[in-house]
Amino acid sequence: MRVEAVKVVRVLRSEDEKAWSAALTDGLWLDASRMLKSEGDAWVRRLILPVGGEARDVVMKCHAIPGAWEKAKSALGFGRGERHWHGAALLAMKKVRTARPLALARAIIDSSPCELLVMETLEGPTLLQVMDDITPKRSAERDGVTPSHSLPGSGGSAD
């Protein structure tokens, strides 16, 4: 796989944008990473990324930017990476344990434009797994059970 045209869009305030740009431009990280999840035109990988002389244990999400509309949204700051960045900030504000985004970039990987979101590694269940455990409806649907939407005592039909 080849990484080209990396442009860092934003970094956490405490991070060095030039160091992240240099780290992401060196595409060797891609081959050294471990795939955690791949779905359609998106993937999630875990890797050790040398950033500014420090080895960082990070998780990277890549979402393809398939068409003109998606490219425009990404360029204007409304892409998936930005939404994820803002979502993580909102969760942190609400005291929900979530991985902090460290850097957001756009790049071309194997001739496909994409957004790269780099986050700190956080051990434990994902947010969706936690939500599944505390939300009966999601758990029931996952187990193939359709929850009843009728009122108690109604016999399941509209009277």
PDB file of C-alpha atoms in Angstrom:
ATOM      1  CA  MET A   1       0.000   0.000   0.000  1.00  0.00           C
ATOM      2  CA  ARG A   2       1.176   3.490  -0.799  1.00  0.00           C
ATOM      3  CA  VAL A   3       0.490   6.693   1.154  1.00  0.00           C
ATOM      4  CA  GLU A   4       0.651  10.011  -0.720  1.00  0.00           C
ATOM      5  CA  ALA A   5      -0.357  13.674  -0.473  1.00  0.00           C
ATOM      6  CA  VAL A   6      -0.768  13.730   3.310  1.00  0.00           C
ATOM      7  CA  LYS A   7      -2.225  16.979   4.645  1.00  0.00           C
ATOM      8  CA  VAL A   8      -2.725  17.315   8.381  1.00  0.00           C
ATOM      9  CA  VAL A   9      -6.015  19.126   8.957  1.00  0.00           C
ATOM     10  CA  ARG A  10      -5.899  19.435  12.743  1.00  0.00           C
ATOM     11  CA  VAL A  11      -4.052  18.167  15.787  1.00  0.00           C
ATOM     12  CA  LEU A  12      -4.752  18.216  19.498  1.00  0.00           C
ATOM     13  CA  ARG A  13      -3.491  21.492  20.988  1.00  0.00           C
ATOM     14  CA  SER A  14      -0.657  19.758  22.834  1.00  0.00           C
ATOM     15  CA  GLU A  15       0.570  18.033  19.632  1.00  0.00           C
ATOM     16  CA  ASP A  16       3.090  19.177  17.012  1.00  0.00           C
ATOM     17  CA  GLU A  17       1.480  19.412  13.569  1.00  0.00           C
ATOM     18  CA  LYS A  18       4.802  19.147  11.702  1.00  0.00           C
ATOM     19  CA  ALA A  19       5.766  16.007  13.631  1.00  0.00           C
ATOM     20  CA  TRP A  20       2.410  14.382  12.793  1.00  0.00           C
ATOM     21  CA  SER A  21       2.755  15.370   9.140  1.00  0.00           C
ATOM     22  CA  ALA A  22       6.212  13.784   8.952  1.00  0.00           C
ATOM     23  CA  ALA A  23       5.034  10.629  10.742  1.00  0.00           C
ATOM     24  CA  LEU A  24       2.005  10.133   8.496  1.00  0.00           C
ATOM     25  CA  THR A  25       3.870  10.958   5.277  1.00  0.00           C
ATOM     26  CA  ASP A  26       6.248   8.064   5.929  1.00  0.00           C
ATOM     27  CA  GLY A  27       3.913   5.316   4.730  1.00  0.00           C
ATOM     28  CA  LEU A  28       5.942   2.539   6.363  1.00  0.00           C
ATOM     29  CA  TRP A  29       3.484   2.619   9.269  1.00  0.00           C
ATOM     30  CA  LEU A  30       0.774   1.101   7.099  1.00  0.00           C
ATOM     31  CA  ASP A  31       2.568  -2.219   6.586  1.00  0.00           C
ATOM     32  CA  ALA A  32       3.596  -2.373  10.251  1.00  0.00           C
ATOM     33  CA  SER A  33       0.042  -1.843  11.534  1.00  0.00           C
ATOM     34  CA  ARG A  34      -2.432  -4.471  12.739  1.00  0.00           C
ATOM     35  CA  MET A  35      -5.907  -4.466  11.196  1.00  0.00           C
ATOM     36  CA  LEU A  36      -8.627  -4.288  13.856  1.00  0.00           C
ATOM     37  CA  LYS A  37     -11.629  -3.843  11.596  1.00  0.00           C
ATOM     38  CA  SER A  38     -12.371  -3.436   7.905  1.00  0.00           C
ATOM     39  CA  GLU A  39     -15.789  -2.604   6.513  1.00  0.00           C
ATOM     40  CA  GLY A  40     -16.427  -1.483   2.952  1.00  0.00           C
ATOM     41  CA  ASP A  41     -14.186   1.483   2.180  1.00  0.00           C
ATOM     42  CA  ALA A  42     -13.129   2.021   5.805  1.00  0.00           C
ATOM     43  CA  TRP A  43     -10.659   0.370   8.158  1.00  0.00           C
ATOM     44  CA  VAL A  44      -9.310   0.667  11.685  1.00  0.00           C
ATOM     45  CA  ARG A  45      -5.710  -0.249  12.531  1.00  0.00           C
ATOM     46  CA  ARG A  46      -3.541  -0.243  15.622  1.00  0.00           C
ATOM     47  CA  LEU A  47       0.104   0.690  15.316  1.00  0.00           C
ATOM     48  CA  ILE A  48       3.179   2.147  16.928  1.00  0.00           C
ATOM     49  CA  LEU A  49       3.829   5.434  15.132  1.00  0.00           C
ATOM     50  CA  PRO A  50       7.045   7.397  15.646  1.00  0.00           C
ATOM     51  CA  VAL A  51       5.959  11.023  16.125  1.00  0.00           C
ATOM     52  CA  GLY A  52       8.600  13.635  16.890  1.00  0.00           C
ATOM     53  CA  GLY A  53      11.079  11.024  18.141  1.00  0.00           C
ATOM     54  CA  GLU A  54       8.522   9.327  20.421  1.00  0.00           C
ATOM     55  CA  ALA A  55       6.922   5.937  19.712  1.00  0.00           C
ATOM     56  CA  ARG A  56       3.144   6.412  20.064  1.00  0.00           C
ATOM     57  CA  ASP A  57       0.691   3.526  20.477  1.00  0.00           C
ATOM     58  CA  VAL A  58      -2.287   4.718  18.423  1.00  0.00           C
ATOM     59  CA  VAL A  59      -5.427   3.608  16.649  1.00  0.00           C
ATOM     60  CA  MET A  60      -6.014   4.966  13.153  1.00  0.00           C
ATOM     61  CA  LYS A  61      -9.325   5.116  11.317  1.00  0.00           C
ATOM     62  CA  CYS A  62      -9.426   5.548   7.559  1.00  0.00           C
ATOM     63  CA  HIS A  63     -12.601   6.516   5.711  1.00  0.00           C
ATOM     64  CA  ALA A  64     -12.584   6.813   1.943  1.00  0.00           C
ATOM     65  CA  ILE A  65     -13.757  10.079   0.412  1.00  0.00           C
ATOM     66  CA  PRO A  66     -15.492   8.562  -2.620  1.00  0.00           C
ATOM     67  CA  GLY A  67     -17.078  11.399  -4.601  1.00  0.00           C
ATOM     68  CA  ALA A  68     -17.173  15.127  -5.197  1.00  0.00           C
ATOM     69  CA  TRP A  69     -19.838  15.715  -2.523  1.00  0.00           C
ATOM     70  CA  GLU A  70     -17.847  13.830   0.134  1.00  0.00           C
ATOM     71  CA  LYS A  71     -14.636  15.643  -0.899  1.00  0.00           C
ATOM     72  CA  ALA A  72     -16.371  19.013  -0.566  1.00  0.00           C
ATOM     73  CA  LYS A  73     -17.781  18.108   2.866  1.00  0.00           C
ATOM     74  CA  SER A  74     -14.347  16.971   4.045  1.00  0.00           C
ATOM     75  CA  ALA A  75     -12.633  20.099   2.692  1.00  0.00           C
ATOM     76  CA  LEU A  76     -15.201  22.326   4.448  1.00  0.00           C
ATOM     77  CA  GLY A  77     -14.730  20.548   7.782  1.00  0.00           C
ATOM     78  CA  PHE A  78     -17.868  18.385   7.688  1.00  0.00           C
ATOM     79  CA  GLY A  79     -16.290  15.013   6.939  1.00  0.00           C
ATOM     80  CA  ARG A  80     -16.487  11.861   9.033  1.00  0.00           C
ATOM     81  CA  GLY A  81     -13.206  12.605  10.793  1.00  0.00           C
ATOM     82  CA  GLU A  82     -14.409  16.012  11.977  1.00  0.00           C
ATOM     83  CA  ARG A  83     -17.706  14.547  13.176  1.00  0.00           C
ATOM     84  CA  HIS A  84     -15.825  11.868  15.086  1.00  0.00           C
ATOM     85  CA  TRP A  85     -13.461  14.491  16.558  1.00  0.00           C
ATOM     86  CA  HIS A  86     -16.375  16.616  17.803  1.00  0.00           C
ATOM     87  CA  GLY A  87     -18.236  13.533  19.055  1.00  0.00           C
ATOM     88  CA  ALA A  88     -15.220  12.465  21.127  1.00  0.00           C
ATOM     89  CA  ALA A  89     -15.009  15.967  22.617  1.00  0.00           C
ATOM     90  CA  LEU A  90     -18.712  15.846  23.526  1.00  0.00           C
ATOM     91  CA  LEU A  91     -18.341  12.413  25.151  1.00  0.00           C
ATOM     92  CA  ALA A  92     -15.314  13.606  27.130  1.00  0.00           C
ATOM     93  CA  MET A  93     -17.279  16.654  28.288  1.00  0.00           C
ATOM     94  CA  LYS A  94     -20.015  14.293  29.534  1.00  0.00           C
ATOM     95  CA  LYS A  95     -17.351  12.267  31.400  1.00  0.00           C
ATOM     96  CA  VAL A  96     -17.671   9.249  29.074  1.00  0.00           C
ATOM     97  CA  ARG A  97     -14.355   7.436  28.765  1.00  0.00           C
ATOM     98  CA  THR A  98     -13.331   7.761  25.124  1.00  0.00           C
ATOM     99  CA  ALA A  99     -10.124   7.814  23.105  1.00  0.00           C
ATOM    100  CA  ARG A 100      -8.827  11.332  22.450  1.00  0.00           C
ATOM    101  CA  PRO A 101      -8.300  12.238  18.801  1.00  0.00           C
ATOM    102  CA  LEU A 102      -4.675  13.272  18.278  1.00  0.00           C
ATOM    103  CA  ALA A 103      -4.527  14.137  14.574  1.00  0.00           C
ATOM    104  CA  LEU A 104      -6.815  14.350  11.567  1.00  0.00           C
ATOM    105  CA  ALA A 105      -5.406  14.256   8.050  1.00  0.00           C
ATOM    106  CA  ARG A 106      -6.408  13.759   4.439  1.00  0.00           C
ATOM    107  CA  ALA A 107      -4.302  11.503   2.260  1.00  0.00           C
ATOM    108  CA  ILE A 108      -4.334   9.311  -0.788  1.00  0.00           C
ATOM    109  CA  ILE A 109      -3.868   5.630   0.004  1.00  0.00           C
ATOM    110  CA  ASP A 110      -3.492   3.324  -2.990  1.00  0.00           C
ATOM    111  CA  SER A 111      -4.952   5.992  -5.301  1.00  0.00           C
ATOM    112  CA  SER A 112      -8.030   6.515  -3.070  1.00  0.00           C
ATOM    113  CA  PRO A 113      -8.593   9.825  -1.250  1.00  0.00           C
ATOM    114  CA  CYS A 114      -9.382   9.313   2.428  1.00  0.00           C
ATOM    115  CA  GLU A 115      -9.529  10.881   5.863  1.00  0.00           C
ATOM    116  CA  LEU A 116      -7.194   9.543   8.548  1.00  0.00           C
ATOM    117  CA  LEU A 117      -8.186   9.996  12.172  1.00  0.00           C
ATOM    118  CA  VAL A 118      -5.467   9.098  14.685  1.00  0.00           C
ATOM    119  CA  MET A 119      -6.543   8.494  18.270  1.00  0.00           C
ATOM    120  CA  GLU A 120      -4.853   7.442  21.461  1.00  0.00           C
ATOM    121  CA  THR A 121      -5.145   3.757  22.244  1.00  0.00           C
ATOM    122  CA  LEU A 122      -7.695   3.045  24.924  1.00  0.00           C
ATOM    123  CA  GLU A 123      -8.016  -0.493  26.280  1.00  0.00           C
ATOM    124  CA  GLY A 124     -11.445  -1.901  27.036  1.00  0.00           C
ATOM    125  CA  PRO A 125     -14.809  -2.272  25.305  1.00  0.00           C
ATOM    126  CA  THR A 126     -15.834   0.046  22.508  1.00  0.00           C
ATOM    127  CA  LEU A 127     -18.559   2.609  23.065  1.00  0.00           C
ATOM    128  CA  LEU A 128     -20.961   0.516  20.961  1.00  0.00           C
ATOM    129  CA  GLN A 129     -20.251  -2.546  23.117  1.00  0.00           C
ATOM    130  CA  VAL A 130     -20.961  -0.547  26.269  1.00  0.00           C
ATOM    131  CA  MET A 131     -24.176   0.822  24.751  1.00  0.00           C
ATOM    132  CA  ASP A 132     -25.242  -2.713  23.785  1.00  0.00           C
ATOM    133  CA  ASP A 133     -24.820  -3.821  27.389  1.00  0.00           C
ATOM    134  CA  ILE A 134     -26.933  -0.995  28.831  1.00  0.00           C
ATOM    135  CA  THR A 135     -29.579  -0.651  26.128  1.00  0.00           C
ATOM    136  CA  PRO A 136     -32.111  -3.533  26.163  1.00  0.00           C
ATOM    137  CA  LYS A 137     -33.519  -2.726  22.714  1.00  0.00           C
ATOM    138  CA  ARG A 138     -30.107  -2.921  21.005  1.00  0.00           C
ATOM    139  CA  SER A 139     -29.262  -6.132  22.886  1.00  0.00           C
ATOM    140  CA  ALA A 140     -32.591  -7.702  21.915  1.00  0.00           C
ATOM    141  CA  GLU A 141     -32.163  -6.738  18.248  1.00  0.00           C
ATOM    142  CA  ARG A 142     -28.619  -8.092  18.247  1.00  0.00           C
ATOM    143  CA  ASP A 143     -29.961 -11.405  19.614  1.00  0.00           C
ATOM    144  CA  GLY A 144     -32.658 -11.519  16.908  1.00  0.00           C
ATOM    145  CA  VAL A 145     -35.563 -10.647  19.221  1.00  0.00           C
ATOM    146  CA  THR A 146     -37.961  -7.954  18.047  1.00  0.00           C
ATOM    147  CA  PRO A 147     -39.109  -5.844  21.006  1.00  0.00           C
ATOM    148  CA  SER A 148     -42.863  -5.406  21.337  1.00  0.00           C
ATOM    149  CA  HIS A 149     -44.120  -1.877  20.817  1.00  0.00           C
ATOM    150  CA  SER A 150     -47.611  -2.537  22.143  1.00  0.00           C
ATOM    151  CA  LEU A 151     -48.819  -1.195  25.462  1.00  0.00           C
ATOM    152  CA  PRO A 152     -48.927  -3.607  28.395  1.00  0.00           C
ATOM    153  CA  GLY A 153     -52.269  -5.374  28.591  1.00  0.00           C
ATOM    154  CA  SER A 154     -53.253  -4.438  25.041  1.00  0.00           C
ATOM    155  CA  GLY A 155     -52.809  -7.970  23.732  1.00  0.00           C
ATOM    156  CA  GLY A 156     -50.538  -6.650  20.994  1.00  0.00           C
ATOM    157  CA  SER A 157     -53.311  -5.284  18.801  1.00  0.00           C
ATOM    158  CA  ALA A 158     -54.819  -1.865  18.409  1.00  0.00           C
ATOM    159  CA  ASP A 159     -58.246  -1.848  20.088  1.00  0.00           C
TER     160      ASP A 159
END
